């Protein structure tokens, strides 16, 4: 049987400050601009998750939508929604850029999905900026 794909979108609000301890204060200001604000800033992120795999012969699905919702809710939304990403242990050793948020969400979900394989995670930071991670 051929593979199929199921995608779903989720929303979360979080803040972050883009700042690298390995750069000087001036280099941080030049590199991150207004995103280096000491008080941080926030985004209303849209997280898109795409799961692929064989269609289950009994259910006709790659993954049950409610199962995916539960996994994303517990693993991603409860962890990151309405938080400052800088204080999450997963970002203690990396700058919480949206690229790194995208990679981190992918890694968190990879081990948590009971069916199908995670194809990619896409994070929209603004109406103009989005980031996508395929793993590997």
mmCIF file of N, CA and C in Angstrom:
data_model
loop_
_atom_site.group_PDB
_atom_site.id
_atom_site.type_symbol
_atom_site.label_atom_id
_atom_site.label_comp_id
_atom_site.label_asym_id
_atom_site.label_seq_id
_atom_site.Cartn_x
_atom_site.Cartn_y
_atom_site.Cartn_z
ATOM 1 N N UNK A 1 0.840 -1.177 0.000
ATOM 2 C CA UNK A 1 0.000 0.000 0.000
ATOM 3 C C UNK A 1 0.889 1.244 0.000
ATOM 4 N N UNK A 2 0.444 2.286 -0.654
ATOM 5 C CA UNK A 2 1.219 3.523 -0.763
ATOM 6 C C UNK A 2 1.150 4.343 0.521
ATOM 7 N N UNK A 3 2.175 5.172 0.691
ATOM 8 C CA UNK A 3 2.191 6.098 1.826
ATOM 9 C C UNK A 3 1.213 7.233 1.595
ATOM 10 N N UNK A 4 0.721 7.773 2.672
ATOM 11 C CA UNK A 4 -0.134 8.953 2.634
ATOM 12 C C UNK A 4 0.378 9.902 3.722
ATOM 13 N N UNK A 5 -0.142 11.110 3.708
ATOM 14 C CA UNK A 5 0.329 12.140 4.628
ATOM 15 C C UNK A 5 -0.850 12.831 5.277
ATOM 16 N N UNK A 6 -0.668 13.187 6.549
ATOM 17 C CA UNK A 6 -1.684 13.939 7.263
ATOM 18 C C UNK A 6 -0.997 15.100 7.972
ATOM 19 N N UNK A 7 -1.488 16.302 7.740
ATOM 20 C CA UNK A 7 -0.915 17.483 8.366
ATOM 21 C C UNK A 7 -1.937 18.212 9.214
ATOM 22 N N UNK A 8 -1.431 18.867 10.245
ATOM 23 C CA UNK A 8 -2.317 19.607 11.152
ATOM 24 C C UNK A 8 -1.569 20.834 11.657
ATOM 25 N N UNK A 9 -2.319 21.891 11.928
ATOM 26 C CA UNK A 9 -1.748 23.144 12.399
ATOM 27 C C UNK A 9 -2.184 23.415 13.836
ATOM 28 N N UNK A 10 -1.255 23.995 14.607
ATOM 29 C CA UNK A 10 -1.495 24.330 16.003
ATOM 30 C C UNK A 10 -0.968 25.736 16.250
ATOM 31 N N UNK A 11 -1.501 26.380 17.263
ATOM 32 C CA UNK A 11 -1.051 27.729 17.589
ATOM 33 C C UNK A 11 -0.512 27.767 19.008
ATOM 34 N N UNK A 12 0.551 28.542 19.190
ATOM 35 C CA UNK A 12 1.059 28.787 20.522
ATOM 36 C C UNK A 12 1.665 30.178 20.569
ATOM 37 N N UNK A 13 1.631 30.760 21.743
ATOM 38 C CA UNK A 13 2.228 32.069 21.979
ATOM 39 C C UNK A 13 3.397 31.883 22.928
ATOM 40 N N UNK A 14 4.537 32.456 22.566
ATOM 41 C CA UNK A 14 5.715 32.351 23.425
ATOM 42 C C UNK A 14 6.610 33.558 23.182
ATOM 43 N N UNK A 15 7.442 33.818 24.165
ATOM 44 C CA UNK A 15 8.404 34.907 24.020
ATOM 45 C C UNK A 15 9.811 34.330 24.002
ATOM 46 N N UNK A 16 10.737 35.161 23.542
ATOM 47 C CA UNK A 16 12.139 34.781 23.559
ATOM 48 C C UNK A 16 12.996 36.028 23.410
ATOM 49 N N UNK A 17 14.243 35.880 23.768
ATOM 50 C CA UNK A 17 15.251 36.893 23.500
ATOM 51 C C UNK A 17 16.363 36.205 22.745
ATOM 52 N N UNK A 18 16.722 36.759 21.604
ATOM 53 C CA UNK A 18 17.816 36.192 20.833
ATOM 54 C C UNK A 18 19.120 36.811 21.325
ATOM 55 N N UNK A 19 19.899 35.972 21.969
ATOM 56 C CA UNK A 19 21.145 36.420 22.581
ATOM 57 C C UNK A 19 22.052 35.206 22.740
ATOM 58 N N UNK A 20 23.282 35.340 22.270
ATOM 59 C CA UNK A 20 24.248 34.261 22.393
ATOM 60 C C UNK A 20 25.333 34.659 23.375
ATOM 61 N N UNK A 21 25.561 33.826 24.385
ATOM 62 C CA UNK A 21 26.602 34.104 25.373
ATOM 63 C C UNK A 21 27.995 34.083 24.750
ATOM 64 N N UNK A 22 28.131 33.458 23.588
ATOM 65 C CA UNK A 22 29.445 33.391 22.945
ATOM 66 C C UNK A 22 29.769 34.658 22.147
ATOM 67 N N UNK A 23 28.810 35.579 22.046
ATOM 68 C CA UNK A 23 29.035 36.852 21.351
ATOM 69 C C UNK A 23 29.073 37.993 22.355
ATOM 70 N N UNK A 24 29.764 39.056 21.998
ATOM 71 C CA UNK A 24 29.768 40.255 22.844
ATOM 72 C C UNK A 24 28.396 40.910 22.777
ATOM 73 N N UNK A 25 28.134 41.826 23.713
ATOM 74 C CA UNK A 25 26.858 42.545 23.694
ATOM 75 C C UNK A 25 26.676 43.277 22.373
ATOM 76 N N UNK A 26 27.747 43.891 21.874
ATOM 77 C CA UNK A 26 27.672 44.613 20.593
ATOM 78 C C UNK A 26 27.397 43.648 19.442
ATOM 79 N N UNK A 27 28.083 42.518 19.423
ATOM 80 C CA UNK A 27 27.858 41.529 18.360
ATOM 81 C C UNK A 27 26.434 40.980 18.419
ATOM 82 N N UNK A 28 25.894 40.794 19.620
ATOM 83 C CA UNK A 28 24.505 40.357 19.757
ATOM 84 C C UNK A 28 23.546 41.394 19.182
ATOM 85 N N UNK A 29 23.803 42.675 19.476
ATOM 86 C CA UNK A 29 22.937 43.739 18.936
ATOM 87 C C UNK A 29 22.998 43.777 17.419
ATOM 88 N N UNK A 30 24.196 43.628 16.869
ATOM 89 C CA UNK A 30 24.351 43.641 15.411
ATOM 90 C C UNK A 30 23.692 42.405 14.787
ATOM 91 N N UNK A 31 23.910 41.259 15.388
ATOM 92 C CA UNK A 31 23.385 39.997 14.837
ATOM 93 C C UNK A 31 21.871 39.905 14.933
ATOM 94 N N UNK A 32 21.309 40.244 16.088
ATOM 95 C CA UNK A 32 19.888 40.006 16.340
ATOM 96 C C UNK A 32 19.019 41.257 16.310
ATOM 97 N N UNK A 33 19.625 42.433 16.258
ATOM 98 C CA UNK A 33 18.858 43.668 16.173
ATOM 99 C C UNK A 33 17.844 43.801 17.299
ATOM 100 N N UNK A 34 16.628 44.208 16.940
ATOM 101 C CA UNK A 34 15.585 44.430 17.960
ATOM 102 C C UNK A 34 15.189 43.139 18.677
ATOM 103 N N UNK A 35 15.515 41.999 18.094
ATOM 104 C CA UNK A 35 15.205 40.718 18.748
ATOM 105 C C UNK A 35 16.132 40.429 19.927
ATOM 106 N N UNK A 36 17.149 41.286 20.124
ATOM 107 C CA UNK A 36 18.064 41.158 21.251
ATOM 108 C C UNK A 36 17.607 41.992 22.439
ATOM 109 N N UNK A 37 16.427 42.570 22.369
ATOM 110 C CA UNK A 37 15.870 43.370 23.461
ATOM 111 C C UNK A 37 16.011 42.600 24.777
ATOM 112 N N UNK A 38 16.621 43.201 25.801
ATOM 113 C CA UNK A 38 16.816 42.493 27.082
ATOM 114 C C UNK A 38 15.518 41.983 27.705
ATOM 115 N N UNK A 39 14.408 42.599 27.386
ATOM 116 C CA UNK A 39 13.121 42.166 27.929
ATOM 117 C C UNK A 39 12.440 41.114 27.055
ATOM 118 N N UNK A 40 13.042 40.778 25.930
ATOM 119 C CA UNK A 40 12.475 39.796 25.021
ATOM 120 C C UNK A 40 11.318 40.347 24.212
ATOM 121 N N UNK A 41 10.703 39.494 23.457
ATOM 122 C CA UNK A 41 9.533 39.833 22.642
ATOM 123 C C UNK A 41 8.801 38.528 22.351
ATOM 124 N N UNK A 42 7.565 38.627 21.899
ATOM 125 C CA UNK A 42 6.773 37.420 21.707
ATOM 126 C C UNK A 42 6.231 37.265 20.307
ATOM 127 N N UNK A 43 5.774 36.063 20.043
ATOM 128 C CA UNK A 43 5.168 35.717 18.756
ATOM 129 C C UNK A 43 3.951 34.830 18.992
ATOM 130 N N UNK A 44 3.024 34.899 18.079
ATOM 131 C CA UNK A 44 1.936 33.935 17.998
ATOM 132 C C UNK A 44 2.323 32.970 16.888
ATOM 133 N N UNK A 45 2.934 31.881 17.277
ATOM 134 C CA UNK A 45 3.461 30.910 16.326
ATOM 135 C C UNK A 45 2.353 30.001 15.802
ATOM 136 N N UNK A 46 2.491 29.589 14.553
ATOM 137 C CA UNK A 46 1.678 28.523 13.992
ATOM 138 C C UNK A 46 2.628 27.361 13.735
ATOM 139 N N UNK A 47 2.334 26.229 14.352
ATOM 140 C CA UNK A 47 3.155 25.027 14.207
ATOM 141 C C UNK A 47 2.405 24.061 13.297
ATOM 142 N N UNK A 48 3.041 23.669 12.226
ATOM 143 C CA UNK A 48 2.438 22.713 11.294
ATOM 144 C C UNK A 48 3.219 21.408 11.385
ATOM 145 N N UNK A 49 2.494 20.320 11.543
ATOM 146 C CA UNK A 49 3.093 18.996 11.694
ATOM 147 C C UNK A 49 2.581 18.119 10.558
ATOM 148 N N UNK A 50 3.497 17.447 9.852
ATOM 149 C CA UNK A 50 3.099 16.521 8.784
ATOM 150 C C UNK A 50 3.595 15.124 9.127
ATOM 151 N N UNK A 51 2.658 14.184 9.195
ATOM 152 C CA UNK A 51 2.964 12.787 9.505
ATOM 153 C C UNK A 51 2.680 11.955 8.262
ATOM 154 N N UNK A 52 3.589 11.060 7.928
ATOM 155 C CA UNK A 52 3.412 10.184 6.771
ATOM 156 C C UNK A 52 3.523 8.733 7.168
ATOM 157 N N UNK A 53 3.031 7.880 6.304
ATOM 158 C CA UNK A 53 3.147 6.451 6.564
ATOM 159 C C UNK A 53 2.115 5.674 5.791
ATOM 160 N N UNK A 54 2.072 4.409 6.064
ATOM 161 C CA UNK A 54 1.090 3.555 5.417
ATOM 162 C C UNK A 54 -0.283 3.792 6.031
ATOM 163 N N UNK A 55 -1.281 3.716 5.213
ATOM 164 C CA UNK A 55 -2.651 3.857 5.692
ATOM 165 C C UNK A 55 -3.057 2.553 6.371
ATOM 166 N N UNK A 56 -3.486 2.645 7.613
ATOM 167 C CA UNK A 56 -3.932 1.478 8.354
ATOM 168 C C UNK A 56 -5.163 0.889 7.662
ATOM 169 N N UNK A 57 -5.132 -0.408 7.398
ATOM 170 C CA UNK A 57 -6.227 -1.044 6.667
ATOM 171 C C UNK A 57 -7.545 -1.021 7.438
ATOM 172 N N UNK A 58 -7.467 -1.067 8.765
ATOM 173 C CA UNK A 58 -8.684 -1.077 9.567
ATOM 174 C C UNK A 58 -9.285 0.311 9.742
ATOM 175 N N UNK A 59 -8.436 1.327 9.965
ATOM 176 C CA UNK A 59 -8.955 2.673 10.239
ATOM 177 C C UNK A 59 -8.996 3.566 9.007
ATOM 178 N N UNK A 60 -8.176 3.237 8.008
ATOM 179 C CA UNK A 60 -8.088 4.093 6.823
ATOM 180 C C UNK A 60 -7.282 5.354 7.055
ATOM 181 N N UNK A 61 -6.501 5.394 8.151
ATOM 182 C CA UNK A 61 -5.750 6.602 8.505
ATOM 183 C C UNK A 61 -4.264 6.296 8.672
ATOM 184 N N UNK A 62 -3.443 7.329 8.450
ATOM 185 C CA UNK A 62 -2.014 7.256 8.752
ATOM 186 C C UNK A 62 -1.818 7.346 10.261
ATOM 187 N N UNK A 63 -2.522 8.305 10.861
ATOM 188 C CA UNK A 63 -2.529 8.503 12.312
ATOM 189 C C UNK A 63 -3.884 9.108 12.654
ATOM 190 N N UNK A 64 -4.412 8.727 13.765
ATOM 191 C CA UNK A 64 -5.687 9.282 14.206
ATOM 192 C C UNK A 64 -5.483 10.747 14.592
ATOM 193 N N UNK A 65 -6.346 11.621 14.095
ATOM 194 C CA UNK A 65 -6.218 13.046 14.358
ATOM 195 C C UNK A 65 -6.235 13.350 15.851
ATOM 196 N N UNK A 66 -7.104 12.703 16.600
ATOM 197 C CA UNK A 66 -7.169 12.984 18.035
ATOM 198 C C UNK A 66 -5.903 12.509 18.743
ATOM 199 N N UNK A 67 -5.291 11.442 18.262
ATOM 200 C CA UNK A 67 -4.035 10.973 18.833
ATOM 201 C C UNK A 67 -2.933 11.987 18.572
ATOM 202 N N UNK A 68 -2.852 12.485 17.346
ATOM 203 C CA UNK A 68 -1.857 13.511 17.024
ATOM 204 C C UNK A 68 -2.086 14.748 17.882
ATOM 205 N N UNK A 69 -3.338 15.166 18.012
ATOM 206 C CA UNK A 69 -3.661 16.329 18.844
ATOM 207 C C UNK A 69 -3.192 16.125 20.288
ATOM 208 N N UNK A 70 -3.425 14.947 20.839
ATOM 209 C CA UNK A 70 -3.011 14.659 22.213
ATOM 210 C C UNK A 70 -1.498 14.742 22.363
ATOM 211 N N UNK A 71 -0.781 14.172 21.410
ATOM 212 C CA UNK A 71 0.682 14.172 21.469
ATOM 213 C C UNK A 71 1.215 15.591 21.371
ATOM 214 N N UNK A 72 0.704 16.373 20.434
ATOM 215 C CA UNK A 72 1.170 17.751 20.276
ATOM 216 C C UNK A 72 0.798 18.574 21.504
ATOM 217 N N UNK A 73 -0.402 18.374 22.017
ATOM 218 C CA UNK A 73 -0.836 19.117 23.207
ATOM 219 C C UNK A 73 0.106 18.861 24.388
ATOM 220 N N UNK A 74 0.366 17.589 24.660
ATOM 221 C CA UNK A 74 1.179 17.228 25.824
ATOM 222 C C UNK A 74 2.656 17.543 25.620
ATOM 223 N N UNK A 75 3.183 17.263 24.437
ATOM 224 C CA UNK A 75 4.622 17.376 24.194
ATOM 225 C C UNK A 75 5.084 18.769 23.808
ATOM 226 N N UNK A 76 4.207 19.541 23.160
ATOM 227 C CA UNK A 76 4.624 20.835 22.626
ATOM 228 C C UNK A 76 3.852 21.992 23.256
ATOM 229 N N UNK A 77 2.537 21.972 23.125
ATOM 230 C CA UNK A 77 1.751 23.122 23.569
ATOM 231 C C UNK A 77 1.825 23.334 25.074
ATOM 232 N N UNK A 78 1.657 22.268 25.852
ATOM 233 C CA UNK A 78 1.726 22.423 27.307
ATOM 234 C C UNK A 78 3.110 22.869 27.754
ATOM 235 N N UNK A 79 4.112 22.501 27.004
ATOM 236 C CA UNK A 79 5.486 22.849 27.368
ATOM 237 C C UNK A 79 5.839 24.288 26.994
ATOM 238 N N UNK A 80 5.461 24.721 25.783
ATOM 239 C CA UNK A 80 5.955 25.986 25.261
ATOM 240 C C UNK A 80 4.939 27.130 25.235
ATOM 241 N N UNK A 81 3.648 26.841 25.255
ATOM 242 C CA UNK A 81 2.653 27.904 25.120
ATOM 243 C C UNK A 81 2.686 28.832 26.334
ATOM 244 N N UNK A 82 2.711 30.120 26.072
ATOM 245 C CA UNK A 82 2.735 31.162 27.098
ATOM 246 C C UNK A 82 3.944 31.023 28.029
ATOM 247 N N UNK A 83 5.089 30.746 27.431
ATOM 248 C CA UNK A 83 6.334 30.671 28.191
ATOM 249 C C UNK A 83 7.374 31.575 27.538
ATOM 250 N N UNK A 84 8.465 31.749 28.254
ATOM 251 C CA UNK A 84 9.648 32.379 27.686
ATOM 252 C C UNK A 84 10.581 31.231 27.317
ATOM 253 N N UNK A 85 10.825 31.051 26.036
ATOM 254 C CA UNK A 85 11.621 29.913 25.566
ATOM 255 C C UNK A 85 13.027 29.897 26.158
ATOM 256 N N UNK A 86 13.571 31.072 26.472
ATOM 257 C CA UNK A 86 14.921 31.138 27.024
ATOM 258 C C UNK A 86 15.057 30.341 28.322
ATOM 259 N N UNK A 87 13.954 30.149 29.044
ATOM 260 C CA UNK A 87 14.019 29.471 30.334
ATOM 261 C C UNK A 87 13.695 27.983 30.260
ATOM 262 N N UNK A 88 13.376 27.481 29.083
ATOM 263 C CA UNK A 88 13.117 26.048 28.941
ATOM 264 C C UNK A 88 14.453 25.304 28.885
ATOM 265 N N UNK A 89 14.575 24.193 29.600
ATOM 266 C CA UNK A 89 15.837 23.440 29.588
ATOM 267 C C UNK A 89 16.330 23.055 28.188
ATOM 268 N N UNK A 90 15.423 22.877 27.245
ATOM 269 C CA UNK A 90 15.851 22.515 25.891
ATOM 270 C C UNK A 90 16.562 23.664 25.172
ATOM 271 N N UNK A 91 16.448 24.876 25.714
ATOM 272 C CA UNK A 91 17.102 26.026 25.087
ATOM 273 C C UNK A 91 18.223 26.612 25.943
ATOM 274 N N UNK A 92 18.611 25.927 26.995
ATOM 275 C CA UNK A 92 19.666 26.451 27.843
ATOM 276 C C UNK A 92 21.006 26.526 27.118
ATOM 277 N N UNK A 93 21.238 25.647 26.153
ATOM 278 C CA UNK A 93 22.511 25.619 25.433
ATOM 279 C C UNK A 93 22.376 25.981 23.962
ATOM 280 N N UNK A 94 21.260 26.612 23.615
ATOM 281 C CA UNK A 94 21.082 27.072 22.234
ATOM 282 C C UNK A 94 20.217 28.324 22.238
ATOM 283 N N UNK A 95 20.455 29.191 21.292
ATOM 284 C CA UNK A 95 19.678 30.422 21.167
ATOM 285 C C UNK A 95 18.279 30.023 20.701
ATOM 286 N N UNK A 96 17.217 30.522 21.350
ATOM 287 C CA UNK A 96 15.860 30.112 20.965
ATOM 288 C C UNK A 96 15.345 30.826 19.704
ATOM 289 N N UNK A 97 16.129 30.728 18.637
ATOM 290 C CA UNK A 97 15.665 31.223 17.344
ATOM 291 C C UNK A 97 14.498 30.350 16.891
ATOM 292 N N UNK A 98 13.771 30.810 15.916
ATOM 293 C CA UNK A 98 12.665 29.982 15.430
ATOM 294 C C UNK A 98 13.190 28.768 14.677
ATOM 295 N N UNK A 99 14.374 28.878 14.093
ATOM 296 C CA UNK A 99 15.004 27.697 13.497
ATOM 297 C C UNK A 99 15.201 26.619 14.558
ATOM 298 N N UNK A 100 15.726 27.031 15.718
ATOM 299 C CA UNK A 100 15.951 26.069 16.795
ATOM 300 C C UNK A 100 14.646 25.596 17.424
ATOM 301 N N UNK A 101 13.630 26.453 17.484
ATOM 302 C CA UNK A 101 12.317 26.012 17.958
ATOM 303 C C UNK A 101 11.770 24.931 17.036
ATOM 304 N N UNK A 102 11.889 25.148 15.752
ATOM 305 C CA UNK A 102 11.401 24.184 14.760
ATOM 306 C C UNK A 102 12.116 22.834 14.927
ATOM 307 N N UNK A 103 13.426 22.865 15.036
ATOM 308 C CA UNK A 103 14.208 21.638 15.226
ATOM 309 C C UNK A 103 13.837 20.949 16.532
ATOM 310 N N UNK A 104 13.653 21.739 17.581
ATOM 311 C CA UNK A 104 13.335 21.189 18.900
ATOM 312 C C UNK A 104 11.960 20.535 18.898
ATOM 313 N N UNK A 105 10.974 21.179 18.307
ATOM 314 C CA UNK A 105 9.630 20.588 18.223
ATOM 315 C C UNK A 105 9.698 19.280 17.445
ATOM 316 N N UNK A 106 10.456 19.250 16.362
ATOM 317 C CA UNK A 106 10.610 18.021 15.571
ATOM 318 C C UNK A 106 11.172 16.900 16.454
ATOM 319 N N UNK A 107 12.232 17.208 17.179
ATOM 320 C CA UNK A 107 12.870 16.188 18.012
ATOM 321 C C UNK A 107 11.948 15.704 19.127
ATOM 322 N N UNK A 108 11.214 16.628 19.739
ATOM 323 C CA UNK A 108 10.275 16.251 20.804
ATOM 324 C C UNK A 108 9.188 15.333 20.259
ATOM 325 N N UNK A 109 8.656 15.666 19.092
ATOM 326 C CA UNK A 109 7.564 14.874 18.522
ATOM 327 C C UNK A 109 8.027 13.533 17.959
ATOM 328 N N UNK A 110 9.248 13.473 17.464
ATOM 329 C CA UNK A 110 9.745 12.236 16.848
ATOM 330 C C UNK A 110 9.601 11.048 17.782
ATOM 331 N N UNK A 111 9.977 11.227 19.030
ATOM 332 C CA UNK A 111 9.908 10.120 19.980
ATOM 333 C C UNK A 111 8.533 9.908 20.580
ATOM 334 N N UNK A 112 7.608 10.828 20.335
ATOM 335 C CA UNK A 112 6.309 10.760 21.003
ATOM 336 C C UNK A 112 5.183 10.221 20.123
ATOM 337 N N UNK A 113 5.388 10.157 18.819
ATOM 338 C CA UNK A 113 4.311 9.708 17.927
ATOM 339 C C UNK A 113 4.154 8.196 17.965
ATOM 340 N N UNK A 114 2.937 7.706 18.185
ATOM 341 C CA UNK A 114 2.713 6.265 18.257
ATOM 342 C C UNK A 114 2.566 5.599 16.890
ATOM 343 N N UNK A 115 2.259 6.375 15.867
ATOM 344 C CA UNK A 115 2.048 5.804 14.527
ATOM 345 C C UNK A 115 2.550 6.787 13.492
ATOM 346 N N UNK A 116 2.909 6.274 12.321
ATOM 347 C CA UNK A 116 3.397 7.134 11.259
ATOM 348 C C UNK A 116 4.789 7.646 11.573
ATOM 349 N N UNK A 117 5.322 8.376 10.619
ATOM 350 C CA UNK A 117 6.638 8.984 10.827
ATOM 351 C C UNK A 117 6.497 10.487 10.627
ATOM 352 N N UNK A 118 7.210 11.221 11.412
ATOM 353 C CA UNK A 118 7.167 12.666 11.305
ATOM 354 C C UNK A 118 7.942 13.081 10.065
ATOM 355 N N UNK A 119 7.272 13.692 9.122
ATOM 356 C CA UNK A 119 7.905 14.131 7.879
ATOM 357 C C UNK A 119 8.591 15.478 8.071
ATOM 358 N N UNK A 120 7.866 16.419 8.627
ATOM 359 C CA UNK A 120 8.459 17.714 8.915
ATOM 360 C C UNK A 120 7.637 18.483 9.932
ATOM 361 N N UNK A 121 8.287 19.495 10.482
ATOM 362 C CA UNK A 121 7.637 20.491 11.321
ATOM 363 C C UNK A 121 7.913 21.832 10.658
ATOM 364 N N UNK A 122 6.873 22.631 10.548
ATOM 365 C CA UNK A 122 6.985 23.978 9.989
ATOM 366 C C UNK A 122 6.476 24.944 11.048
ATOM 367 N N UNK A 123 7.225 26.017 11.280
ATOM 368 C CA UNK A 123 6.822 27.019 12.262
ATOM 369 C C UNK A 123 6.737 28.367 11.560
ATOM 370 N N UNK A 124 5.546 28.955 11.617
ATOM 371 C CA UNK A 124 5.356 30.315 11.121
ATOM 372 C C UNK A 124 5.524 31.252 12.305
ATOM 373 N N UNK A 125 6.472 32.152 12.182
ATOM 374 C CA UNK A 125 6.755 33.111 13.238
ATOM 375 C C UNK A 125 5.942 34.387 13.036
ATOM 376 N N UNK A 126 5.857 34.818 11.793
ATOM 377 C CA UNK A 126 5.068 35.987 11.402
ATOM 378 C C UNK A 126 4.403 35.649 10.081
ATOM 379 N N UNK A 127 3.618 36.555 9.553
ATOM 380 C CA UNK A 127 2.998 36.294 8.250
ATOM 381 C C UNK A 127 4.034 36.201 7.141
ATOM 382 N N UNK A 128 5.248 36.712 7.384
ATOM 383 C CA UNK A 128 6.297 36.688 6.363
ATOM 384 C C UNK A 128 7.399 35.673 6.617
ATOM 385 N N UNK A 129 7.542 35.201 7.855
ATOM 386 C CA UNK A 129 8.651 34.316 8.205
ATOM 387 C C UNK A 129 8.157 32.932 8.590
ATOM 388 N N UNK A 130 8.716 31.922 7.939
ATOM 389 C CA UNK A 130 8.440 30.554 8.357
ATOM 390 C C UNK A 130 9.713 29.738 8.269
ATOM 391 N N UNK A 131 9.734 28.652 9.024
ATOM 392 C CA UNK A 131 10.910 27.796 9.146
ATOM 393 C C UNK A 131 10.424 26.360 9.058
ATOM 394 N N UNK A 132 11.216 25.496 8.439
ATOM 395 C CA UNK A 132 10.794 24.120 8.247
ATOM 396 C C UNK A 132 11.968 23.204 8.545
ATOM 397 N N UNK A 133 11.681 22.100 9.220
ATOM 398 C CA UNK A 133 12.738 21.134 9.551
ATOM 399 C C UNK A 133 12.266 19.733 9.191
ATOM 400 N N UNK A 134 13.092 19.009 8.456
ATOM 401 C CA UNK A 134 12.790 17.661 7.976
ATOM 402 C C UNK A 134 13.509 16.572 8.748
ATOM 403 N N UNK A 135 14.298 16.912 9.728
ATOM 404 C CA UNK A 135 15.037 15.899 10.458
ATOM 405 C C UNK A 135 16.308 15.529 9.736
ATOM 406 N N UNK A 136 16.815 14.374 10.106
ATOM 407 C CA UNK A 136 18.014 13.901 9.423
ATOM 408 C C UNK A 136 19.280 14.394 10.056
#
